[in-house]
Coordinates of C-alpha atoms in Angstrom, one line a residue:
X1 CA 64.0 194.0 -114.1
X2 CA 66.1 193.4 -111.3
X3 CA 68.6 191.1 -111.5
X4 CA 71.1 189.4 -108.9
X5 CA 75.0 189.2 -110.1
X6 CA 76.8 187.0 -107.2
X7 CA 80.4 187.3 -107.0
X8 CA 83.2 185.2 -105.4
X9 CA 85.6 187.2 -102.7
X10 CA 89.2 185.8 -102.6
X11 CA 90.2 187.2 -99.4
X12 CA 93.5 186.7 -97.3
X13 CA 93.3 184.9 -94.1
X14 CA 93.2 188.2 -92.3
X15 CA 91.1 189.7 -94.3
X16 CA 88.3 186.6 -93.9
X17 CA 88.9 186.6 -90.3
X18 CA 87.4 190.0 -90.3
X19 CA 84.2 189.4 -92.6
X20 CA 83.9 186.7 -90.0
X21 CA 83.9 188.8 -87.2
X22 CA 81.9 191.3 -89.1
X23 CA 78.6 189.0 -89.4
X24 CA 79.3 187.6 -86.4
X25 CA 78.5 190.8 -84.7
X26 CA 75.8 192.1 -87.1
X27 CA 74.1 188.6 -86.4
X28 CA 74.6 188.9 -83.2
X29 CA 72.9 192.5 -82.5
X30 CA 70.0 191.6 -84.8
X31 CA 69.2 188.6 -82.5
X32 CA 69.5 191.2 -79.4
X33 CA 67.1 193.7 -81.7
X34 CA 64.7 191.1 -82.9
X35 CA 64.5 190.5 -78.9
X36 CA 63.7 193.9 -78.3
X37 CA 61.3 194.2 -80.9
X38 CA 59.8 191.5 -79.4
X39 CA 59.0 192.5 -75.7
X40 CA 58.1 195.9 -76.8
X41 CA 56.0 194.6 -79.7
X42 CA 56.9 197.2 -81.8
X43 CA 58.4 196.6 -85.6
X44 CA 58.3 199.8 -87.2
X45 CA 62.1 200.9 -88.2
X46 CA 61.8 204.4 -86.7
X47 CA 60.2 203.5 -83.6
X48 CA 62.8 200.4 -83.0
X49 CA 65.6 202.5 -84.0
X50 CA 65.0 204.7 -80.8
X51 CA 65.1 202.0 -78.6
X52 CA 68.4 200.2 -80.0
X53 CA 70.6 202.3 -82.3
X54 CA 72.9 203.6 -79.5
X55 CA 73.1 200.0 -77.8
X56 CA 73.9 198.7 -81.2
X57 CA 76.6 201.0 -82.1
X58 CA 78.1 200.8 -78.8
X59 CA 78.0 196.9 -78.1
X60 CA 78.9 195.9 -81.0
X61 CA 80.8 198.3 -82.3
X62 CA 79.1 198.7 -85.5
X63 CA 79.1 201.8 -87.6
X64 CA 76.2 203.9 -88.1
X65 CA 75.1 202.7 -91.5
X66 CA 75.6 198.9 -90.5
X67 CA 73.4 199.8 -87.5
X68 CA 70.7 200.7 -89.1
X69 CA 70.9 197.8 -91.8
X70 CA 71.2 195.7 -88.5
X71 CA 67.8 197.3 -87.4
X72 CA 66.4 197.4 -91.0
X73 CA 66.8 193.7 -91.5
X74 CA 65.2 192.9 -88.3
X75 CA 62.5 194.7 -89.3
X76 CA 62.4 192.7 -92.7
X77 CA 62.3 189.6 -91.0
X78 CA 59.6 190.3 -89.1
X79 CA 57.4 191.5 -92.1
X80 CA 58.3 188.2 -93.8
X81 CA 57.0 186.2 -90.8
X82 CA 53.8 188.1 -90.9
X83 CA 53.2 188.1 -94.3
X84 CA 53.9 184.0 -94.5
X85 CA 51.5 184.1 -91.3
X86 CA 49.0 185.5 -93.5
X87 CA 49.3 183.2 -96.6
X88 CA 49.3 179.9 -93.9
X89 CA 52.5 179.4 -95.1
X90 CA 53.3 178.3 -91.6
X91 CA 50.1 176.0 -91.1
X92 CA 46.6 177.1 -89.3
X93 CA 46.5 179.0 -86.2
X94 CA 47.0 177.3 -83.2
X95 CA 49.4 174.5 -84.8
X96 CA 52.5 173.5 -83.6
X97 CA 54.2 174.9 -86.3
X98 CA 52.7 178.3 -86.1
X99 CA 53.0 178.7 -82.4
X100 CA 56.4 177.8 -82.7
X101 CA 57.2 180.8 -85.3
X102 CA 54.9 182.7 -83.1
X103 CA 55.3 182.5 -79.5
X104 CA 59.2 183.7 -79.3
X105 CA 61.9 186.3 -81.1
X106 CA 63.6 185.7 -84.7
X107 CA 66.7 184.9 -84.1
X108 CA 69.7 185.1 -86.8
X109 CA 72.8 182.7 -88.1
X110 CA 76.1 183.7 -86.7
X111 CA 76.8 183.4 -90.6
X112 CA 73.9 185.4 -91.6
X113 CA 73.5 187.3 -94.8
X114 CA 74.7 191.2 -94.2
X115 CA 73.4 193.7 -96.6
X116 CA 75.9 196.5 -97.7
X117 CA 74.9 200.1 -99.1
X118 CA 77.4 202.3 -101.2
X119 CA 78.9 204.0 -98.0
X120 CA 80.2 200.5 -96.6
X121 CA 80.9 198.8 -100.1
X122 CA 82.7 200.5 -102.9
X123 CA 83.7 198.2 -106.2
X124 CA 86.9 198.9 -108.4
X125 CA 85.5 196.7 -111.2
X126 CA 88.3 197.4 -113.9
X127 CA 90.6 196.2 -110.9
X128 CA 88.0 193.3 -109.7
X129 CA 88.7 194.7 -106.4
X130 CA 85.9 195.8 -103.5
X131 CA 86.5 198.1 -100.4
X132 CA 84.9 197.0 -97.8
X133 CA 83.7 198.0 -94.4
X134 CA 83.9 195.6 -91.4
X135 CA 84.2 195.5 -87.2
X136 CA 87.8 195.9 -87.4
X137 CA 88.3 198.7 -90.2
X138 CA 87.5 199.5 -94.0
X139 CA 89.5 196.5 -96.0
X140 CA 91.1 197.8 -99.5
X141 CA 91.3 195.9 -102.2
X142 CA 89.9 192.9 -101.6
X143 CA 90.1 190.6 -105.2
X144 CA 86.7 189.1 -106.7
X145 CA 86.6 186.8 -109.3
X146 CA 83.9 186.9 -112.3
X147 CA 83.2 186.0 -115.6
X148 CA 83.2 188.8 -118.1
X149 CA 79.4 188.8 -118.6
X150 CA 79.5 189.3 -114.8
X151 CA 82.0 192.7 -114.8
X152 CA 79.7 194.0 -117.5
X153 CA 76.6 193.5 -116.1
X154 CA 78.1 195.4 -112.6
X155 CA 79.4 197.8 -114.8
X156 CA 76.4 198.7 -117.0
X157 CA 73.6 198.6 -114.2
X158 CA 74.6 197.4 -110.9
X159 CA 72.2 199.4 -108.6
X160 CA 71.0 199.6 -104.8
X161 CA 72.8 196.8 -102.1
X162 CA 74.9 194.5 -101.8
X163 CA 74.7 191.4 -99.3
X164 CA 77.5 190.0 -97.9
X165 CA 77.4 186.2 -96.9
X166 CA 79.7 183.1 -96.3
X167 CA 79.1 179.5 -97.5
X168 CA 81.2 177.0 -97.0
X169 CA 84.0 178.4 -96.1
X170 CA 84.1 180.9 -99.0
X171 CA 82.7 184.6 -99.6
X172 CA 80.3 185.9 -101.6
X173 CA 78.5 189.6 -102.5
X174 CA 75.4 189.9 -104.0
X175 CA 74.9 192.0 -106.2
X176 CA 71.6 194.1 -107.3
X177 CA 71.4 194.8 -111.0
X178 CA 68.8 196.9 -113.0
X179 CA 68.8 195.3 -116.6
X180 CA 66.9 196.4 -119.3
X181 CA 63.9 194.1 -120.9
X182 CA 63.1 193.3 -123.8
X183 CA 59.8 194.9 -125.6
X184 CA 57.2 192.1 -124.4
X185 CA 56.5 190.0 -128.2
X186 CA 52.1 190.7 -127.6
X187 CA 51.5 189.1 -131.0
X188 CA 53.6 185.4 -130.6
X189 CA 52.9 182.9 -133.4
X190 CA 52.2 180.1 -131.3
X191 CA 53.0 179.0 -128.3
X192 CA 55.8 176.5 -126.9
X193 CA 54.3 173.6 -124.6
X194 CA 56.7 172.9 -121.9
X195 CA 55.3 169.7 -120.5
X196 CA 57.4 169.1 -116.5
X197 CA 57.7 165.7 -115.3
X198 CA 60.3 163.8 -112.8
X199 CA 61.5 161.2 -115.4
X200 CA 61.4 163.9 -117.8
X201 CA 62.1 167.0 -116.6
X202 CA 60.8 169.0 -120.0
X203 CA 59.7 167.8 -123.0
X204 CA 58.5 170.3 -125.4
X205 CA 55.6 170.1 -127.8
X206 CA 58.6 169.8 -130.8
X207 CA 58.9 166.5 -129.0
X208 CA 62.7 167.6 -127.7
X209 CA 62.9 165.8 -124.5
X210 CA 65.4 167.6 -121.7
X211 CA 68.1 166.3 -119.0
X212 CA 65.9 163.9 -117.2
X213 CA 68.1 161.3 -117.4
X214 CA 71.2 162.4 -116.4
X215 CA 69.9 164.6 -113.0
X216 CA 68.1 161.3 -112.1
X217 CA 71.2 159.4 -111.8
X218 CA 73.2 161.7 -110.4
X219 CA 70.2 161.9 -107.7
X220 CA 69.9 158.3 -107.2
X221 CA 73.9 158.5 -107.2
X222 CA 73.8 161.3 -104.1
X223 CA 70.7 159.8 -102.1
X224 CA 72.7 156.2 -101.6
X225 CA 75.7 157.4 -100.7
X226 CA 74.6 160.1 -98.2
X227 CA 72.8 156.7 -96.5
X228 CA 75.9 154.9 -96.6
X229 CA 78.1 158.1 -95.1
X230 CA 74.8 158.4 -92.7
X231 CA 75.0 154.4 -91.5
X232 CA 78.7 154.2 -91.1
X233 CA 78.9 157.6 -89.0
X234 CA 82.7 157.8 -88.9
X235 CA 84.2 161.5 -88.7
X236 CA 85.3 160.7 -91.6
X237 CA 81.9 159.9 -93.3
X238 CA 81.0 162.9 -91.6
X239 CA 83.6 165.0 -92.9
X240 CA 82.7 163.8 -96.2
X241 CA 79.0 164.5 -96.3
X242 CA 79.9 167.8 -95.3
X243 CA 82.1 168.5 -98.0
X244 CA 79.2 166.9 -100.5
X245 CA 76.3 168.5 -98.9
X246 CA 74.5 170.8 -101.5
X247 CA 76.5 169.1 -104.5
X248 CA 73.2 167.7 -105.7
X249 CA 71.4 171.4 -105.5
X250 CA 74.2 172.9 -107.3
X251 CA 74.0 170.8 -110.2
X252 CA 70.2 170.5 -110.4
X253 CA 70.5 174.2 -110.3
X254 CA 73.0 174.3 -113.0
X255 CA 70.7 172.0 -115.3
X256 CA 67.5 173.9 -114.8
X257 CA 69.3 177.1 -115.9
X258 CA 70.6 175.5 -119.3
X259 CA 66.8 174.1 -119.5
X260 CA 65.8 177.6 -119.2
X261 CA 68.0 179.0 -121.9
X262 CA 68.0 176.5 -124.0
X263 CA 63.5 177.4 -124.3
X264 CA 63.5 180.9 -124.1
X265 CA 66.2 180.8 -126.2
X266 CA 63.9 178.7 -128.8
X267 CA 60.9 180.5 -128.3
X268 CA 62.7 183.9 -129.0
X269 CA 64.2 182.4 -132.3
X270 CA 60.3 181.4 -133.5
X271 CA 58.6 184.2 -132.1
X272 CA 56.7 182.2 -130.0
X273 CA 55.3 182.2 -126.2
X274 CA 55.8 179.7 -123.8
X275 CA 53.0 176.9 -122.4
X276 CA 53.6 176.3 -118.9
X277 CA 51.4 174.0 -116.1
X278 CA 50.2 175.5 -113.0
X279 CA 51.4 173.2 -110.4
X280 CA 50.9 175.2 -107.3
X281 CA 49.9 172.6 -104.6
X282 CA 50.9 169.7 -106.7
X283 CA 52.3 168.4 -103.2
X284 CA 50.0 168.4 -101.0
X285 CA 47.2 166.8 -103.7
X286 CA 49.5 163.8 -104.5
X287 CA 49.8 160.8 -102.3
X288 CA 52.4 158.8 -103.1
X289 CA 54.0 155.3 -101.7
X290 CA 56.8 155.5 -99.1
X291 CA 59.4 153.9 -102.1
X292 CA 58.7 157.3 -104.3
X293 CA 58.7 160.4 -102.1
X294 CA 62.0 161.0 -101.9
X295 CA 62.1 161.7 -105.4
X296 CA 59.0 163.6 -105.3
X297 CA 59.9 165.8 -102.8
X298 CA 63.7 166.8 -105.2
X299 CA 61.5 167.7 -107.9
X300 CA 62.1 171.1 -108.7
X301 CA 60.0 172.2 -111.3
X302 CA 59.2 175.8 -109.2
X303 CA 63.0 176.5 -109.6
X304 CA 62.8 175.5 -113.5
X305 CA 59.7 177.1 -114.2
X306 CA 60.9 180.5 -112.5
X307 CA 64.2 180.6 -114.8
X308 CA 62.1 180.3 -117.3
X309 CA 59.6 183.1 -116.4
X310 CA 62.5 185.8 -115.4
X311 CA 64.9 184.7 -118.8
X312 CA 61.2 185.1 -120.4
X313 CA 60.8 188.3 -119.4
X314 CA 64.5 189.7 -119.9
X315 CA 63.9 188.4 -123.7
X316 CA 60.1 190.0 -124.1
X317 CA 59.0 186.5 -124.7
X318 CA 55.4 186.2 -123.0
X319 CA 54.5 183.4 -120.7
X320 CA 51.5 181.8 -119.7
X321 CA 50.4 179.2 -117.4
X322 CA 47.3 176.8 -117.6
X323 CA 45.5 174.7 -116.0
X324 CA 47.3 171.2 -115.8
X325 CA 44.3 168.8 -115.1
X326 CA 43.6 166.0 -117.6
X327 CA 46.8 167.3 -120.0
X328 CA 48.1 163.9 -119.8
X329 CA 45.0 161.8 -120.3
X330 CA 43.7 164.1 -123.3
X331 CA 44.3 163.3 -126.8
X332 CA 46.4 166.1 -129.0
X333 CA 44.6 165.0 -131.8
X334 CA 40.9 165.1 -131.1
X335 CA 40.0 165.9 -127.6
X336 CA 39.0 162.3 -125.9
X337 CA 39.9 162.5 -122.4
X338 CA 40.2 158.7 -121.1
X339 CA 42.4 157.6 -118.2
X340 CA 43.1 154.2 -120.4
X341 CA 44.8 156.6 -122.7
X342 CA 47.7 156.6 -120.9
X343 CA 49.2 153.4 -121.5
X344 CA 52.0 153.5 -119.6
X345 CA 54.3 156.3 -118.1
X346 CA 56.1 156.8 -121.5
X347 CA 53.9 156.1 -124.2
X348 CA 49.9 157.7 -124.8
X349 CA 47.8 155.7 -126.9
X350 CA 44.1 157.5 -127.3
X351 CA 41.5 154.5 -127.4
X352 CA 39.0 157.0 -129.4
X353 CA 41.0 157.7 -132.7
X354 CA 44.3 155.2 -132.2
X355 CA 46.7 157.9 -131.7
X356 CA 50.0 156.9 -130.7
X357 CA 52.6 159.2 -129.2
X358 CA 55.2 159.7 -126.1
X359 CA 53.7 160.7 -123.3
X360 CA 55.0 163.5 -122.6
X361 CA 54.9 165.1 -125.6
X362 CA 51.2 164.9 -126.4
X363 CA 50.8 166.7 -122.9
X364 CA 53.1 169.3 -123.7
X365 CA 50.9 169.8 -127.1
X366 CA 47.8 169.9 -125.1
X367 CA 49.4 172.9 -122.9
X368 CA 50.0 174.4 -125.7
X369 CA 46.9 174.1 -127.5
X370 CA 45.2 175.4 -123.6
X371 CA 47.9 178.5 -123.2
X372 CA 46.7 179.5 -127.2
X373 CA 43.3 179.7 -126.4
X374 CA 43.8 181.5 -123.5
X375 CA 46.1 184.1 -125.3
X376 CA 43.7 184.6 -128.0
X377 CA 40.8 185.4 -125.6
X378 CA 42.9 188.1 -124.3
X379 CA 44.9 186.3 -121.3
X380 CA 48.6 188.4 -121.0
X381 CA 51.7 186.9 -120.0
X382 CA 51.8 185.7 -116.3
X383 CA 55.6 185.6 -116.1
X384 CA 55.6 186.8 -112.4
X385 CA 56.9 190.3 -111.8
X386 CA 59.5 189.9 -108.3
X387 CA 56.6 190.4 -105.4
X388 CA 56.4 194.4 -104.0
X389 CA 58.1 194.9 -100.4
X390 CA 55.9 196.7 -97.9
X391 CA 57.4 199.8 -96.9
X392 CA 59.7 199.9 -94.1
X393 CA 58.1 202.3 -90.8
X394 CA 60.4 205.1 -92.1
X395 CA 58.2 206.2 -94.7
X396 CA 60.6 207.2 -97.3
X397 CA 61.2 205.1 -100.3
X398 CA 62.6 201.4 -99.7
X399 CA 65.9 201.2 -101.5
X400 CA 66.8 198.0 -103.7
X401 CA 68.7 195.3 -102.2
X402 CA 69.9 191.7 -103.1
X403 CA 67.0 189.9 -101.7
X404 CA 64.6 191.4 -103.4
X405 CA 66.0 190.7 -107.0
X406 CA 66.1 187.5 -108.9
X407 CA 69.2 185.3 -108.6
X408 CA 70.8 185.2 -112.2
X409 CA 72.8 182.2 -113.7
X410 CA 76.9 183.0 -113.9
X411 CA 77.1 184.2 -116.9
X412 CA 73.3 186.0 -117.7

């Protein structure tokens, strides 16, 4: 499976003033291709290639492999765009939203991710050193920091490209890694019921409840002093939301992945699958009072439920999803669906037999008892497999890059 290993690059002042440059004038010349592409309605690789490479090269004074990235990725973007177009990710036709992705070019960050291929990007990994190319010459030795898992995991299968981006003032490489899978376990025991939830953010159905407490506060925490920084508007508050902004992400991040690991982990250790709910669309069906969409809307129980489906998959540990309808107002113990049931947001009490529980947990039994069923009338594991790339206009085989793979946590 493909795997993303991202790096931090400890440049020199120098040395970052020419990364700089360097996306600065990939970004740039994509924006001027994307243009092109545009007029000309044409967004096949070859095709755009004739009408830009020279310009690009010349301009910009890119090199011939950064060109064509320059061109590829424009290309890319524009297959994105259609394929979202498609899938109304973007609304209906005819909306604001989709007439505004519509009715002019892509255009590109000045800070812009920049993919890198083996010609421009070489890595001395006993040294923790890269050569790279750039606008203003290939830079040697450039240091990189990582954790050992990290080095070995570059080491043992890093394969295809490489993107380069900026964040805050600090460098990064991306890193595309091939790692081996696991043996997929077709014949689990059971099942683990992973029930999601905002106050909870997992409960399992061994009724071990997971890190919703602590990532609440520290989101309360975030949201009332970004409106404090936000009313008193002095460059200093400014300077200091800055500085703060994507704190709360990073963290949230960081606790979904230990959620993640901890389950797989678990499931691996019992030989058990794991019980997750379908909650596509869970946004759009939920109405909710002004008071309570702000918390809502942080949920991110897509980011938690795809570290578990890609650490799933790396350990051979199947995954299914089910249905999530009713799972909280059903009884574990014999069936009786009653909304009454649910006496309160913690605690189930089922008005058919008197069975008390948490709330949470009885759901996450339920999804287990629904992803069982399903298993044993021949459903397979639905951890999702990273989504095929349509081929670029060259007609030769699409090479692997960072985008395509799934980001992995720090240390694997």
């Amino acid at each position: 499976m493909k795997l993303v290993v991202q790096v931090k690059l400890l440049p020199t002042p120098e040395q970052a003033a020419a990364l700089d440059a360097t996306l600065h004038a990939c970004n740039e010349s994509a924006t001027w291709v994307s243009e092109v592409a545009f007029e000309r309605d044409e967004f096949k690789n070859f095709t755009l290639r004739r009408h830009t490479y020279d310009t690009v090269k010349s301009r910009w004074g890119l090199g011939a492999q950064a060109a064509q990235h320059v061109i590829k990725k424009t290309c890319d973007a524009y297959t994105a765009l259609k394929a979202n177009l498609k899938a109304g990710n973007l609304g209906r036709p005819g909306s604001k939203r989709y007439r505004r992705a519509t009715e002019k070019p892509i255009s590109f960050r000045s800070q812009g991710a920049q993919p890198y291929d083996d010609r421009m990007l070489s890595w001395q990994i006993p040294d923790r050193t890269v050569s790279i190319w750039t606008t203003g010459g290939r830079v040697k030795g450039m240091p990189f920091t990582a954790s050992p898992e990290q080095l070995a995991t570059l080491a043992l299968y890093r394969k295809g490209e490489s993107d380069l981006l900026e964040r805050d003032g600090m460098w990064f490489l991306s890193a595309t890694c091939e790692v081996p899978e696991a043996p997929l376990n077709t014949e689990p025991v059971d099942f683990l019921g992973i029930d999601l939830g905002i106050v909870n953010i997992a409960t399992t159905s061994d009724g071990e409840i997971l890190a919703g407490r602590e990532l609440n506060r520290i989101r309360t925490r975030e949201r009332g002093l970004r409106a404090k920084l936000q009313k008193k508007n002095t460059p200093s508050a400014k300077r200091r939301l800055k500085k703060r902004r994507r704190k709360e992400a990073r963290r949230a991040k960081d606790i979904n992945h230990k959620i993640a690991k901890h389950v797989v982990a678990e499931a691996e250790r019992t030989g058990r699958g794991i019980a997750l709910e379908d909650l596509t669309g869970i946004r759009e069906r939920v109405r909710l009072r002004k008071p309570q969409r702000a918390t809502h809307a942080s949920w991110s129980f897509h980011q938690l439920g795809q570290f578990i489906a890609y650490k799933a998959r790396k350990a051979g540990v199947p995954v299914v999803h089910v249905d999530p309808a009713y799972t909280s107002r059903t009884c574990a113990e014999c069936g009786h669906i009653d909304k009454a049931n649910r006496v309160s947001q913690a605690w189930f009490a089922c008005r058919n037999c008197g069975f008390v529980d948490h709330a949470d947990r009885n759901g996450s039994r339920n999804i287990r008892a629904r992803a069982w069923e399903l298993w044993r009338r021949g459903a397979q594991s639905t951890a999702p497999v990273p989504p095929r790339t349509p081929r670029s206009g060259t007609g030769r085989k699409r090479s692997i890059t960072a985008s395509d793979a799934r980001c992995a946590s720090p240390a694997l």
